[in-house]
């Protein structure tokens, strides 16, 4: 490319003279490695690329190539040698104060979620899905976005480049974990927010920090312009009058490490609510074990979110109950109940301390210890007790609940 011997017939200087480009990305490295190029010459060429770009008022950005496997078109010698080219590019970027998009790192750090063959089908080149993420990562030097690496990390509006098409919105402080809250109302056209965040590792799920309230509209969630989830964080359970500005919606979507643009859009056509909110993105943990004390005191360090399942061995006797409680404010009122009365086992859904709907799982249950699960599956709750199963529609996604088992240990399964 520098010398014009790559088949184009023009040197890099000639191309810049003829082009009105402001930014030039350099992603060279794979062919340099596979053709046995001298790594010192590779370093010199990168330095020349940076100097010439700046000479012609173009901003250079270095992009590390994707990892090389030892299968398919890849070979063991090339795979072992390749990291040296990657490290040289990183060194040149650091020494010459050049923006670096470390796609080698982001693709490597996505292998905790995606299999190698999914990302690199032939061992050398990436899949269409991975290339698409690769392209999004190229925007990292152009946006301001928080980086999230560990459970509990939060990305808020402050310091982030975000976009909205809403004409009726505001930013207010209401004590959400991510900081201030973006609030917008439903309009005739679909409106929402696009919010960039950089995941340092691939994620199987993440959280949207938003308000759970009685007038929430239905939300469509997107990751890099691809639908990821649909939810309605509307309070119709527990203590309806207590809203939760620090609510958390789990987005059960596998995503690559790197730049992910999280979109939240009001579903204008089907929403019965009036608006939506967005405070930011959080990394939520995986499955966890805990218990409650005899009075129902909650001893876990996390809550039950939408798509979670609570699993336990529970000693049922007449009057015993496993409940999921609303955590809004200090209400701790019952939201979902699984209770044995006499020999009748009932799954029910509660609001303002009154049952809204329920279903009898069986009228002939013998007291005893049964393997029990309660799963929040979208807008439904599914309960399994021994060989019994029942499904109950809540109409909305329930989230950020806590378990009351009266002293029994439980396990929250989060996939």
mmCIF file of C-alpha atoms in Angstrom:
data_model
loop_
_atom_site.group_PDB
_atom_site.id
_atom_site.type_symbol
_atom_site.label_atom_id
_atom_site.label_comp_id
_atom_site.label_asym_id
_atom_site.label_seq_id
_atom_site.Cartn_x
_atom_site.Cartn_y
_atom_site.Cartn_z
ATOM 1 C CA UNK A 1 0.000 0.000 0.000
ATOM 2 C CA UNK A 2 2.761 2.449 0.932
ATOM 3 C CA UNK A 3 4.748 1.789 -2.249
ATOM 4 C CA UNK A 4 1.820 1.121 -4.581
ATOM 5 C CA UNK A 5 2.764 -2.526 -5.136
ATOM 6 C CA UNK A 6 -0.483 -3.920 -3.719
ATOM 7 C CA UNK A 7 -2.194 -3.993 -7.115
ATOM 8 C CA UNK A 8 -3.609 -0.469 -7.084
ATOM 9 C CA UNK A 9 -0.788 1.038 -9.115
ATOM 10 C CA UNK A 10 -0.597 4.143 -6.918
ATOM 11 C CA UNK A 11 1.486 5.015 -3.906
ATOM 12 C CA UNK A 12 -0.159 5.949 -0.644
ATOM 13 C CA UNK A 13 0.863 9.585 -1.149
ATOM 14 C CA UNK A 14 -0.904 9.645 -4.530
ATOM 15 C CA UNK A 15 -4.066 8.192 -3.025
ATOM 16 C CA UNK A 16 -4.132 10.828 -0.289
ATOM 17 C CA UNK A 17 -3.583 13.614 -2.816
ATOM 18 C CA UNK A 18 -6.638 12.446 -4.780
ATOM 19 C CA UNK A 19 -8.834 11.739 -1.763
ATOM 20 C CA UNK A 20 -10.807 14.113 0.437
ATOM 21 C CA UNK A 21 -10.781 11.643 3.333
ATOM 22 C CA UNK A 22 -10.354 12.859 6.909
ATOM 23 C CA UNK A 23 -9.595 9.483 8.524
ATOM 24 C CA UNK A 24 -7.582 6.508 7.278
ATOM 25 C CA UNK A 25 -7.737 3.136 9.030
ATOM 26 C CA UNK A 26 -4.830 0.714 8.756
ATOM 27 C CA UNK A 27 -5.719 -2.927 9.444
ATOM 28 C CA UNK A 28 -2.648 -4.557 7.881
ATOM 29 C CA UNK A 29 -0.978 -7.526 9.534
ATOM 30 C CA UNK A 30 -2.485 -10.874 8.525
ATOM 31 C CA UNK A 31 -0.914 -11.055 5.054
ATOM 32 C CA UNK A 32 2.327 -9.541 6.355
ATOM 33 C CA UNK A 33 2.550 -12.411 8.800
ATOM 34 C CA UNK A 34 1.509 -15.177 6.397
ATOM 35 C CA UNK A 35 3.932 -14.070 3.673
ATOM 36 C CA UNK A 36 6.864 -14.015 6.101
ATOM 37 C CA UNK A 37 7.421 -10.273 6.012
ATOM 38 C CA UNK A 38 10.252 -9.001 8.179
ATOM 39 C CA UNK A 39 8.679 -7.589 11.330
ATOM 40 C CA UNK A 40 11.142 -4.680 11.469
ATOM 41 C CA UNK A 41 10.026 -3.627 7.981
ATOM 42 C CA UNK A 42 6.407 -3.966 9.154
ATOM 43 C CA UNK A 43 7.175 -1.530 11.985
ATOM 44 C CA UNK A 44 8.849 0.924 9.570
ATOM 45 C CA UNK A 45 5.854 0.760 7.223
ATOM 46 C CA UNK A 46 3.415 1.508 10.054
ATOM 47 C CA UNK A 47 5.505 4.507 11.071
ATOM 48 C CA UNK A 48 5.569 5.710 7.458
ATOM 49 C CA UNK A 49 1.796 5.275 7.224
ATOM 50 C CA UNK A 50 1.282 7.496 10.264
ATOM 51 C CA UNK A 51 3.722 10.186 9.125
ATOM 52 C CA UNK A 52 2.421 10.367 5.552
ATOM 53 C CA UNK A 53 -1.209 10.448 6.706
ATOM 54 C CA UNK A 54 -0.525 13.383 8.965
ATOM 55 C CA UNK A 55 1.517 15.109 6.260
ATOM 56 C CA UNK A 56 -1.600 15.139 4.068
ATOM 57 C CA UNK A 57 -3.911 16.202 6.942
ATOM 58 C CA UNK A 58 -5.551 12.807 7.305
ATOM 59 C CA UNK A 59 -6.001 11.286 10.762
ATOM 60 C CA UNK A 60 -4.464 7.794 10.963
ATOM 61 C CA UNK A 61 -6.096 5.104 13.085
ATOM 62 C CA UNK A 62 -4.389 1.755 13.598
ATOM 63 C CA UNK A 63 -6.576 -1.357 13.825
ATOM 64 C CA UNK A 64 -5.137 -4.635 15.088
ATOM 65 C CA UNK A 65 -6.153 -7.612 12.902
ATOM 66 C CA UNK A 66 -8.286 -10.432 14.259
ATOM 67 C CA UNK A 67 -6.719 -13.496 15.953
ATOM 68 C CA UNK A 68 -5.458 -16.363 13.785
ATOM 69 C CA UNK A 69 -6.384 -19.934 14.686
ATOM 70 C CA UNK A 70 -4.434 -23.129 13.955
ATOM 71 C CA UNK A 71 -7.347 -24.803 12.128
ATOM 72 C CA UNK A 72 -8.719 -24.451 8.609
ATOM 73 C CA UNK A 73 -6.629 -21.941 6.672
ATOM 74 C CA UNK A 74 -4.651 -21.172 9.801
ATOM 75 C CA UNK A 75 -1.392 -22.856 10.713
ATOM 76 C CA UNK A 76 0.443 -23.287 14.006
ATOM 77 C CA UNK A 77 3.562 -21.301 12.933
ATOM 78 C CA UNK A 78 1.488 -18.383 11.636
ATOM 79 C CA UNK A 79 -0.722 -18.391 14.732
ATOM 80 C CA UNK A 80 2.283 -18.313 17.080
ATOM 81 C CA UNK A 81 4.094 -15.584 15.125
ATOM 82 C CA UNK A 82 1.067 -13.381 14.579
ATOM 83 C CA UNK A 83 0.910 -11.854 18.072
ATOM 84 C CA UNK A 84 4.283 -10.217 17.378
ATOM 85 C CA UNK A 85 2.738 -8.166 14.556
ATOM 86 C CA UNK A 86 -0.173 -7.225 16.807
ATOM 87 C CA UNK A 87 2.179 -6.052 19.557
ATOM 88 C CA UNK A 88 4.248 -4.006 17.099
ATOM 89 C CA UNK A 89 1.103 -2.173 15.977
ATOM 90 C CA UNK A 90 0.174 -1.516 19.607
ATOM 91 C CA UNK A 91 3.667 -0.155 20.294
ATOM 92 C CA UNK A 92 3.631 2.149 17.256
ATOM 93 C CA UNK A 93 0.212 3.491 18.263
ATOM 94 C CA UNK A 94 1.419 4.205 21.802
ATOM 95 C CA UNK A 95 4.732 5.749 20.732
ATOM 96 C CA UNK A 96 3.222 7.997 18.066
ATOM 97 C CA UNK A 97 0.025 8.931 19.952
ATOM 98 C CA UNK A 98 -2.208 7.279 17.355
ATOM 99 C CA UNK A 99 -5.732 6.058 18.129
ATOM 100 C CA UNK A 100 -5.817 2.271 18.279
ATOM 101 C CA UNK A 101 -8.825 0.026 17.724
ATOM 102 C CA UNK A 102 -7.664 -3.213 19.313
ATOM 103 C CA UNK A 103 -9.899 -5.624 17.445
ATOM 104 C CA UNK A 104 -7.478 -8.460 18.218
ATOM 105 C CA UNK A 105 -8.278 -7.922 21.895
ATOM 106 C CA UNK A 106 -12.025 -7.494 21.427
ATOM 107 C CA UNK A 107 -12.380 -10.645 19.332
ATOM 108 C CA UNK A 108 -10.189 -12.603 21.755
ATOM 109 C CA UNK A 109 -12.260 -11.359 24.689
ATOM 110 C CA UNK A 110 -15.457 -12.494 22.934
ATOM 111 C CA UNK A 111 -14.444 -16.150 23.093
ATOM 112 C CA UNK A 112 -16.018 -16.447 26.540
ATOM 113 C CA UNK A 113 -19.398 -16.125 24.804
ATOM 114 C CA UNK A 114 -18.885 -17.273 21.198
ATOM 115 C CA UNK A 115 -16.987 -20.374 20.070
ATOM 116 C CA UNK A 116 -13.841 -19.870 17.960
ATOM 117 C CA UNK A 117 -15.423 -21.535 14.932
ATOM 118 C CA UNK A 118 -18.390 -19.131 15.203
ATOM 119 C CA UNK A 119 -16.130 -16.086 14.996
ATOM 120 C CA UNK A 120 -13.453 -17.513 12.654
ATOM 121 C CA UNK A 121 -15.148 -20.185 10.465
ATOM 122 C CA UNK A 122 -12.051 -20.900 8.356
ATOM 123 C CA UNK A 123 -9.543 -20.157 11.115
ATOM 124 C CA UNK A 124 -8.319 -16.914 9.513
ATOM 125 C CA UNK A 125 -11.271 -14.826 8.320
ATOM 126 C CA UNK A 126 -14.215 -13.804 10.461
ATOM 127 C CA UNK A 127 -17.903 -14.569 10.057
ATOM 128 C CA UNK A 128 -20.306 -11.923 8.746
ATOM 129 C CA UNK A 129 -21.595 -11.330 12.285
ATOM 130 C CA UNK A 130 -18.079 -10.852 13.648
ATOM 131 C CA UNK A 131 -17.114 -8.533 10.773
ATOM 132 C CA UNK A 132 -20.197 -6.453 11.560
ATOM 133 C CA UNK A 133 -19.015 -6.039 15.146
ATOM 134 C CA UNK A 134 -15.527 -5.318 13.817
ATOM 135 C CA UNK A 135 -17.011 -2.410 11.901
ATOM 136 C CA UNK A 136 -18.806 -1.000 14.928
ATOM 137 C CA UNK A 137 -15.529 -1.094 16.845
ATOM 138 C CA UNK A 138 -14.008 1.256 14.264
ATOM 139 C CA UNK A 139 -16.165 4.021 15.731
ATOM 140 C CA UNK A 140 -14.553 3.733 19.183
ATOM 141 C CA UNK A 141 -12.139 6.664 18.594
ATOM 142 C CA UNK A 142 -15.045 8.815 17.398
ATOM 143 C CA UNK A 143 -17.408 8.508 20.376
ATOM 144 C CA UNK A 144 -17.284 9.002 24.117
ATOM 145 C CA UNK A 145 -18.371 5.770 25.811
ATOM 146 C CA UNK A 146 -17.883 4.164 29.199
ATOM 147 C CA UNK A 147 -15.988 0.868 29.433
ATOM 148 C CA UNK A 148 -17.548 -1.938 31.467
ATOM 149 C CA UNK A 149 -15.475 -4.900 32.633
ATOM 150 C CA UNK A 150 -16.735 -6.338 35.921
ATOM 151 C CA UNK A 151 -20.029 -7.149 37.615
ATOM 152 C CA UNK A 152 -21.437 -3.952 39.104
ATOM 153 C CA UNK A 153 -19.776 -1.635 36.560
ATOM 154 C CA UNK A 154 -22.185 1.056 35.350
ATOM 155 C CA UNK A 155 -22.318 3.323 32.306
ATOM 156 C CA UNK A 156 -24.408 6.455 32.704
ATOM 157 C CA UNK A 157 -25.355 9.433 30.575
ATOM 158 C CA UNK A 158 -22.642 11.620 32.045
ATOM 159 C CA UNK A 159 -19.607 11.565 29.779
ATOM 160 C CA UNK A 160 -21.320 9.511 27.062
ATOM 161 C CA UNK A 161 -22.159 10.385 23.469
ATOM 162 C CA UNK A 162 -25.826 9.495 23.019
ATOM 163 C CA UNK A 163 -28.516 10.362 20.490
ATOM 164 C CA UNK A 164 -32.266 10.810 20.747
ATOM 165 C CA UNK A 165 -34.962 11.681 18.235
ATOM 166 C CA UNK A 166 -37.448 12.616 20.950
ATOM 167 C CA UNK A 167 -38.897 16.120 20.822
ATOM 168 C CA UNK A 168 -40.317 15.899 24.340
ATOM 169 C CA UNK A 169 -37.618 14.770 26.740
ATOM 170 C CA UNK A 170 -35.702 15.841 29.820
ATOM 171 C CA UNK A 171 -32.779 14.724 31.990
ATOM 172 C CA UNK A 172 -33.436 14.544 35.717
ATOM 173 C CA UNK A 173 -31.795 13.188 38.877
ATOM 174 C CA UNK A 174 -33.762 10.500 40.694
ATOM 175 C CA UNK A 175 -31.115 8.421 42.438
ATOM 176 C CA UNK A 176 -30.569 5.669 39.866
ATOM 177 C CA UNK A 177 -27.308 3.735 40.200
ATOM 178 C CA UNK A 178 -26.055 4.966 36.806
ATOM 179 C CA UNK A 179 -26.712 8.629 37.600
ATOM 180 C CA UNK A 180 -29.162 11.010 35.977
ATOM 181 C CA UNK A 181 -32.180 9.691 34.063
ATOM 182 C CA UNK A 182 -33.235 10.485 30.509
ATOM 183 C CA UNK A 183 -37.045 10.716 30.323
ATOM 184 C CA UNK A 184 -39.168 10.930 27.195
ATOM 185 C CA UNK A 185 -42.851 10.690 26.359
ATOM 186 C CA UNK A 186 -44.615 8.690 23.673
ATOM 187 C CA UNK A 187 -45.135 10.523 20.379
ATOM 188 C CA UNK A 188 -46.900 9.651 17.129
ATOM 189 C CA UNK A 189 -43.671 8.250 15.693
ATOM 190 C CA UNK A 190 -41.287 5.800 17.378
ATOM 191 C CA UNK A 191 -38.843 7.668 19.618
ATOM 192 C CA UNK A 192 -35.989 6.598 21.837
ATOM 193 C CA UNK A 193 -32.302 6.755 22.636
ATOM 194 C CA UNK A 194 -29.090 5.254 21.208
ATOM 195 C CA UNK A 195 -26.390 4.857 23.834
ATOM 196 C CA UNK A 196 -22.816 3.620 23.187
ATOM 197 C CA UNK A 197 -21.009 1.397 25.659
ATOM 198 C CA UNK A 198 -17.770 -0.592 25.372
ATOM 199 C CA UNK A 199 -17.791 -4.088 26.854
ATOM 200 C CA UNK A 200 -14.274 -5.255 27.704
ATOM 201 C CA UNK A 201 -15.461 -8.872 27.534
ATOM 202 C CA UNK A 202 -18.210 -10.667 25.667
ATOM 203 C CA UNK A 203 -21.491 -10.682 27.584
ATOM 204 C CA UNK A 204 -24.323 -13.192 27.770
ATOM 205 C CA UNK A 205 -26.576 -10.616 29.396
ATOM 206 C CA UNK A 206 -26.511 -7.065 30.719
ATOM 207 C CA UNK A 207 -28.877 -4.719 32.506
ATOM 208 C CA UNK A 208 -30.765 -1.585 31.506
ATOM 209 C CA UNK A 209 -31.167 0.788 34.441
ATOM 210 C CA UNK A 210 -34.636 2.302 34.092
ATOM 211 C CA UNK A 211 -37.802 3.291 35.931
ATOM 212 C CA UNK A 212 -40.423 0.673 36.816
ATOM 213 C CA UNK A 213 -43.740 2.493 37.157
ATOM 214 C CA UNK A 214 -47.437 2.274 36.383
ATOM 215 C CA UNK A 215 -47.388 4.261 33.124
ATOM 216 C CA UNK A 216 -44.387 2.769 31.326
ATOM 217 C CA UNK A 217 -44.667 2.239 27.583
ATOM 218 C CA UNK A 218 -43.574 -0.990 25.911
ATOM 219 C CA UNK A 219 -39.876 -0.918 24.975
ATOM 220 C CA UNK A 220 -37.996 -2.428 22.069
ATOM 221 C CA UNK A 221 -34.319 -2.925 22.918
ATOM 222 C CA UNK A 222 -31.644 -3.059 20.206
ATOM 223 C CA UNK A 223 -27.948 -3.922 20.116
ATOM 224 C CA UNK A 224 -26.141 -2.377 17.150
ATOM 225 C CA UNK A 225 -29.481 -1.925 15.390
ATOM 226 C CA UNK A 226 -30.540 -5.565 15.873
ATOM 227 C CA UNK A 227 -33.570 -6.384 18.037
ATOM 228 C CA UNK A 228 -32.432 -7.866 21.348
ATOM 229 C CA UNK A 229 -35.503 -7.895 23.616
ATOM 230 C CA UNK A 230 -39.002 -6.501 24.129
ATOM 231 C CA UNK A 231 -40.183 -5.534 27.593
ATOM 232 C CA UNK A 232 -42.694 -3.407 29.424
ATOM 233 C CA UNK A 233 -41.269 -2.194 32.758
ATOM 234 C CA UNK A 234 -44.738 -1.291 33.997
ATOM 235 C CA UNK A 235 -45.641 -1.815 37.657
ATOM 236 C CA UNK A 236 -48.743 -4.020 37.878
ATOM 237 C CA UNK A 237 -47.450 -6.215 40.714
ATOM 238 C CA UNK A 238 -46.374 -5.796 44.321
ATOM 239 C CA UNK A 239 -46.881 -2.284 45.625
ATOM 240 C CA UNK A 240 -48.117 -0.495 42.511
ATOM 241 C CA UNK A 241 -47.924 2.949 44.100
ATOM 242 C CA UNK A 242 -44.199 2.628 44.844
ATOM 243 C CA UNK A 243 -42.142 3.355 41.723
ATOM 244 C CA UNK A 244 -38.527 2.246 41.346
ATOM 245 C CA UNK A 245 -36.190 4.684 39.581
ATOM 246 C CA UNK A 246 -33.385 2.183 40.057
ATOM 247 C CA UNK A 247 -35.157 -0.673 38.276
ATOM 248 C CA UNK A 248 -33.151 -3.181 36.264
ATOM 249 C CA UNK A 249 -34.205 -4.981 33.087
ATOM 250 C CA UNK A 250 -32.020 -7.928 32.105
ATOM 251 C CA UNK A 251 -31.323 -8.098 28.361
ATOM 252 C CA UNK A 252 -30.644 -11.811 27.683
ATOM 253 C CA UNK A 253 -28.550 -11.342 24.558
ATOM 254 C CA UNK A 254 -25.044 -12.563 23.688
ATOM 255 C CA UNK A 255 -22.889 -9.649 22.557
ATOM 256 C CA UNK A 256 -19.283 -9.213 21.463
ATOM 257 C CA UNK A 257 -16.639 -7.340 23.379
ATOM 258 C CA UNK A 258 -16.168 -3.884 21.901
ATOM 259 C CA UNK A 259 -18.513 -1.048 21.018
ATOM 260 C CA UNK A 260 -22.178 -1.854 21.410
ATOM 261 C CA UNK A 261 -24.809 0.779 20.697
ATOM 262 C CA UNK A 262 -27.742 0.073 22.999
ATOM 263 C CA UNK A 263 -31.033 1.355 21.629
ATOM 264 C CA UNK A 264 -34.305 1.757 23.517
ATOM 265 C CA UNK A 265 -37.344 2.625 21.417
ATOM 266 C CA UNK A 266 -40.956 3.123 22.495
ATOM 267 C CA UNK A 267 -43.228 0.698 20.683
ATOM 268 C CA UNK A 268 -45.745 3.353 19.658
ATOM 269 C CA UNK A 269 -48.124 0.939 17.947
ATOM 270 C CA UNK A 270 -48.758 -1.362 20.934
ATOM 271 C CA UNK A 271 -47.866 0.698 24.019
ATOM 272 C CA UNK A 272 -50.590 1.588 26.455
ATOM 273 C CA UNK A 273 -48.202 3.568 28.639
ATOM 274 C CA UNK A 274 -47.201 7.197 28.283
ATOM 275 C CA UNK A 275 -43.412 7.229 28.237
ATOM 276 C CA UNK A 276 -40.049 5.703 28.979
ATOM 277 C CA UNK A 277 -36.819 6.317 30.871
ATOM 278 C CA UNK A 278 -33.158 5.354 30.559
ATOM 279 C CA UNK A 279 -30.393 5.809 33.130
ATOM 280 C CA UNK A 280 -27.671 3.606 31.687
ATOM 281 C CA UNK A 281 -26.210 0.129 31.263
ATOM 282 C CA UNK A 282 -24.947 -2.173 34.024
ATOM 283 C CA UNK A 283 -23.072 -5.452 34.107
ATOM 284 C CA UNK A 284 -25.082 -7.918 36.149
ATOM 285 C CA UNK A 285 -23.725 -11.065 37.703
ATOM 286 C CA UNK A 286 -24.443 -14.684 36.940
ATOM 287 C CA UNK A 287 -26.236 -17.311 39.017
ATOM 288 C CA UNK A 288 -25.966 -17.027 42.800
ATOM 289 C CA UNK A 289 -26.801 -18.905 46.006
ATOM 290 C CA UNK A 290 -28.402 -17.464 49.125
ATOM 291 C CA UNK A 291 -31.117 -17.861 51.744
ATOM 292 C CA UNK A 292 -33.508 -15.808 53.852
ATOM 293 C CA UNK A 293 -33.814 -15.769 57.605
ATOM 294 C CA UNK A 294 -36.900 -17.039 59.410
ATOM 295 C CA UNK A 295 -38.584 -13.639 59.176
ATOM 296 C CA UNK A 296 -37.911 -13.382 55.445
ATOM 297 C CA UNK A 297 -34.853 -11.165 55.792
ATOM 298 C CA UNK A 298 -33.023 -11.123 52.479
ATOM 299 C CA UNK A 299 -29.395 -12.274 52.699
ATOM 300 C CA UNK A 300 -28.498 -12.248 48.974
ATOM 301 C CA UNK A 301 -26.333 -9.609 47.270
ATOM 302 C CA UNK A 302 -28.465 -9.563 44.124
ATOM 303 C CA UNK A 303 -32.117 -9.521 43.100
ATOM 304 C CA UNK A 304 -34.264 -11.753 40.931
ATOM 305 C CA UNK A 305 -34.539 -10.229 37.461
ATOM 306 C CA UNK A 306 -36.665 -11.011 34.443
ATOM 307 C CA UNK A 307 -35.576 -14.326 32.830
ATOM 308 C CA UNK A 308 -34.188 -15.627 36.179
ATOM 309 C CA UNK A 309 -35.279 -18.863 37.851
ATOM 310 C CA UNK A 310 -35.332 -19.515 41.603
ATOM 311 C CA UNK A 311 -34.535 -23.135 42.508
ATOM 312 C CA UNK A 312 -34.683 -24.791 45.917
ATOM 313 C CA UNK A 313 -35.653 -27.888 47.887
ATOM 314 C CA UNK A 314 -38.677 -26.630 49.806
ATOM 315 C CA UNK A 315 -40.435 -28.358 52.743
ATOM 316 C CA UNK A 316 -44.109 -27.747 51.964
ATOM 317 C CA UNK A 317 -46.699 -28.066 54.711
ATOM 318 C CA UNK A 318 -50.116 -26.480 54.998
ATOM 319 C CA UNK A 319 -49.662 -22.699 55.185
ATOM 320 C CA UNK A 320 -46.074 -22.681 53.894
ATOM 321 C CA UNK A 321 -45.243 -20.288 51.090
ATOM 322 C CA UNK A 322 -42.435 -19.310 48.754
ATOM 323 C CA UNK A 323 -42.844 -15.682 47.711
ATOM 324 C CA UNK A 324 -41.151 -13.154 45.455
ATOM 325 C CA UNK A 325 -41.401 -9.672 46.926
ATOM 326 C CA UNK A 326 -41.472 -6.250 45.295
ATOM 327 C CA UNK A 327 -38.443 -4.185 46.370
ATOM 328 C CA UNK A 328 -39.773 -0.728 45.387
ATOM 329 C CA UNK A 329 -39.245 1.733 48.193
ATOM 330 C CA UNK A 330 -39.637 -0.080 51.502
ATOM 331 C CA UNK A 331 -42.776 -1.912 50.492
ATOM 332 C CA UNK A 332 -41.492 -5.501 50.227
ATOM 333 C CA UNK A 333 -45.034 -6.487 49.309
ATOM 334 C CA UNK A 334 -45.895 -9.809 47.761
ATOM 335 C CA UNK A 335 -45.660 -10.024 43.965
ATOM 336 C CA UNK A 336 -45.665 -13.787 43.251
ATOM 337 C CA UNK A 337 -46.699 -16.561 45.608
ATOM 338 C CA UNK A 338 -46.457 -20.340 45.629
ATOM 339 C CA UNK A 339 -48.469 -21.549 48.642
ATOM 340 C CA UNK A 340 -49.831 -24.827 49.994
ATOM 341 C CA UNK A 341 -53.181 -24.500 51.802
ATOM 342 C CA UNK A 342 -54.372 -27.838 53.094
ATOM 343 C CA UNK A 343 -53.655 -30.042 50.092
ATOM 344 C CA UNK A 344 -54.105 -27.325 47.447
ATOM 345 C CA UNK A 345 -50.987 -25.831 45.900
ATOM 346 C CA UNK A 346 -51.595 -22.454 44.261
ATOM 347 C CA UNK A 347 -49.453 -20.174 42.102
ATOM 348 C CA UNK A 348 -50.667 -16.576 42.264
ATOM 349 C CA UNK A 349 -49.831 -13.016 41.238
ATOM 350 C CA UNK A 350 -50.360 -10.149 43.707
ATOM 351 C CA UNK A 351 -50.711 -6.369 43.701
ATOM 352 C CA UNK A 352 -51.298 -4.068 46.676
ATOM 353 C CA UNK A 353 -51.540 -7.073 49.009
ATOM 354 C CA UNK A 354 -54.384 -8.663 47.071
ATOM 355 C CA UNK A 355 -54.357 -11.583 44.647
ATOM 356 C CA UNK A 356 -54.854 -10.489 41.052
ATOM 357 C CA UNK A 357 -54.797 -13.889 39.353
ATOM 358 C CA UNK A 358 -53.843 -17.431 40.216
ATOM 359 C CA UNK A 359 -53.990 -21.057 39.233
ATOM 360 C CA UNK A 360 -54.278 -24.188 41.363
ATOM 361 C CA UNK A 361 -51.443 -26.530 40.460
ATOM 362 C CA UNK A 362 -53.099 -29.424 42.292
ATOM 363 C CA UNK A 363 -55.709 -30.045 44.990
ATOM 364 C CA UNK A 364 -54.117 -33.234 46.282
ATOM 365 C CA UNK A 365 -50.579 -32.352 47.327
ATOM 366 C CA UNK A 366 -49.062 -34.281 50.205
ATOM 367 C CA UNK A 367 -46.889 -32.322 52.607
ATOM 368 C CA UNK A 368 -43.208 -32.954 51.995
ATOM 369 C CA UNK A 369 -39.987 -31.594 50.513
ATOM 370 C CA UNK A 370 -40.097 -30.995 46.759
ATOM 371 C CA UNK A 371 -37.641 -29.672 44.209
ATOM 372 C CA UNK A 372 -39.171 -26.315 43.308
ATOM 373 C CA UNK A 373 -38.469 -23.694 40.666
ATOM 374 C CA UNK A 374 -40.094 -20.354 39.922
ATOM 375 C CA UNK A 375 -39.027 -18.853 36.602
ATOM 376 C CA UNK A 376 -39.715 -15.348 35.331
ATOM 377 C CA UNK A 377 -40.047 -16.030 31.615
ATOM 378 C CA UNK A 378 -40.840 -12.814 29.811
ATOM 379 C CA UNK A 379 -44.334 -11.780 30.844
ATOM 380 C CA UNK A 380 -45.081 -15.196 32.369
ATOM 381 C CA UNK A 381 -44.134 -16.926 35.602
ATOM 382 C CA UNK A 382 -43.612 -20.691 35.432
ATOM 383 C CA UNK A 383 -43.609 -22.803 38.585
ATOM 384 C CA UNK A 384 -42.494 -26.413 38.930
ATOM 385 C CA UNK A 385 -43.037 -28.380 42.159
ATOM 386 C CA UNK A 386 -41.989 -32.001 41.898
ATOM 387 C CA UNK A 387 -43.821 -33.275 38.819
ATOM 388 C CA UNK A 388 -46.351 -30.417 38.811
ATOM 389 C CA UNK A 389 -46.044 -27.411 36.525
ATOM 390 C CA UNK A 390 -48.126 -24.264 36.029
ATOM 391 C CA UNK A 391 -47.809 -21.089 33.980
ATOM 392 C CA UNK A 392 -49.362 -17.755 34.909
ATOM 393 C CA UNK A 393 -49.402 -14.626 32.743
ATOM 394 C CA UNK A 394 -48.359 -11.379 34.422
ATOM 395 C CA UNK A 395 -48.827 -9.255 31.308
ATOM 396 C CA UNK A 396 -45.543 -7.407 31.978
ATOM 397 C CA UNK A 397 -41.922 -8.259 32.819
ATOM 398 C CA UNK A 398 -41.375 -8.517 36.554
ATOM 399 C CA UNK A 399 -37.898 -7.573 37.717
ATOM 400 C CA UNK A 400 -35.762 -6.748 40.754
ATOM 401 C CA UNK A 401 -37.664 -8.976 43.144
ATOM 402 C CA UNK A 402 -36.347 -10.664 46.256
ATOM 403 C CA UNK A 403 -37.025 -14.173 47.507
ATOM 404 C CA UNK A 404 -38.734 -15.036 50.811
ATOM 405 C CA UNK A 405 -38.284 -18.712 51.756
ATOM 406 C CA UNK A 406 -38.412 -18.366 55.560
ATOM 407 C CA UNK A 407 -34.940 -19.677 56.266
ATOM 408 C CA UNK A 408 -34.534 -22.048 53.329
ATOM 409 C CA UNK A 409 -31.485 -21.796 51.027
ATOM 410 C CA UNK A 410 -32.127 -21.111 47.346
ATOM 411 C CA UNK A 411 -30.250 -20.809 44.072
ATOM 412 C CA UNK A 412 -30.986 -18.175 41.415
ATOM 413 C CA UNK A 413 -30.238 -19.497 37.931
ATOM 414 C CA UNK A 414 -29.324 -16.780 35.474
ATOM 415 C CA UNK A 415 -28.640 -17.782 31.869
#
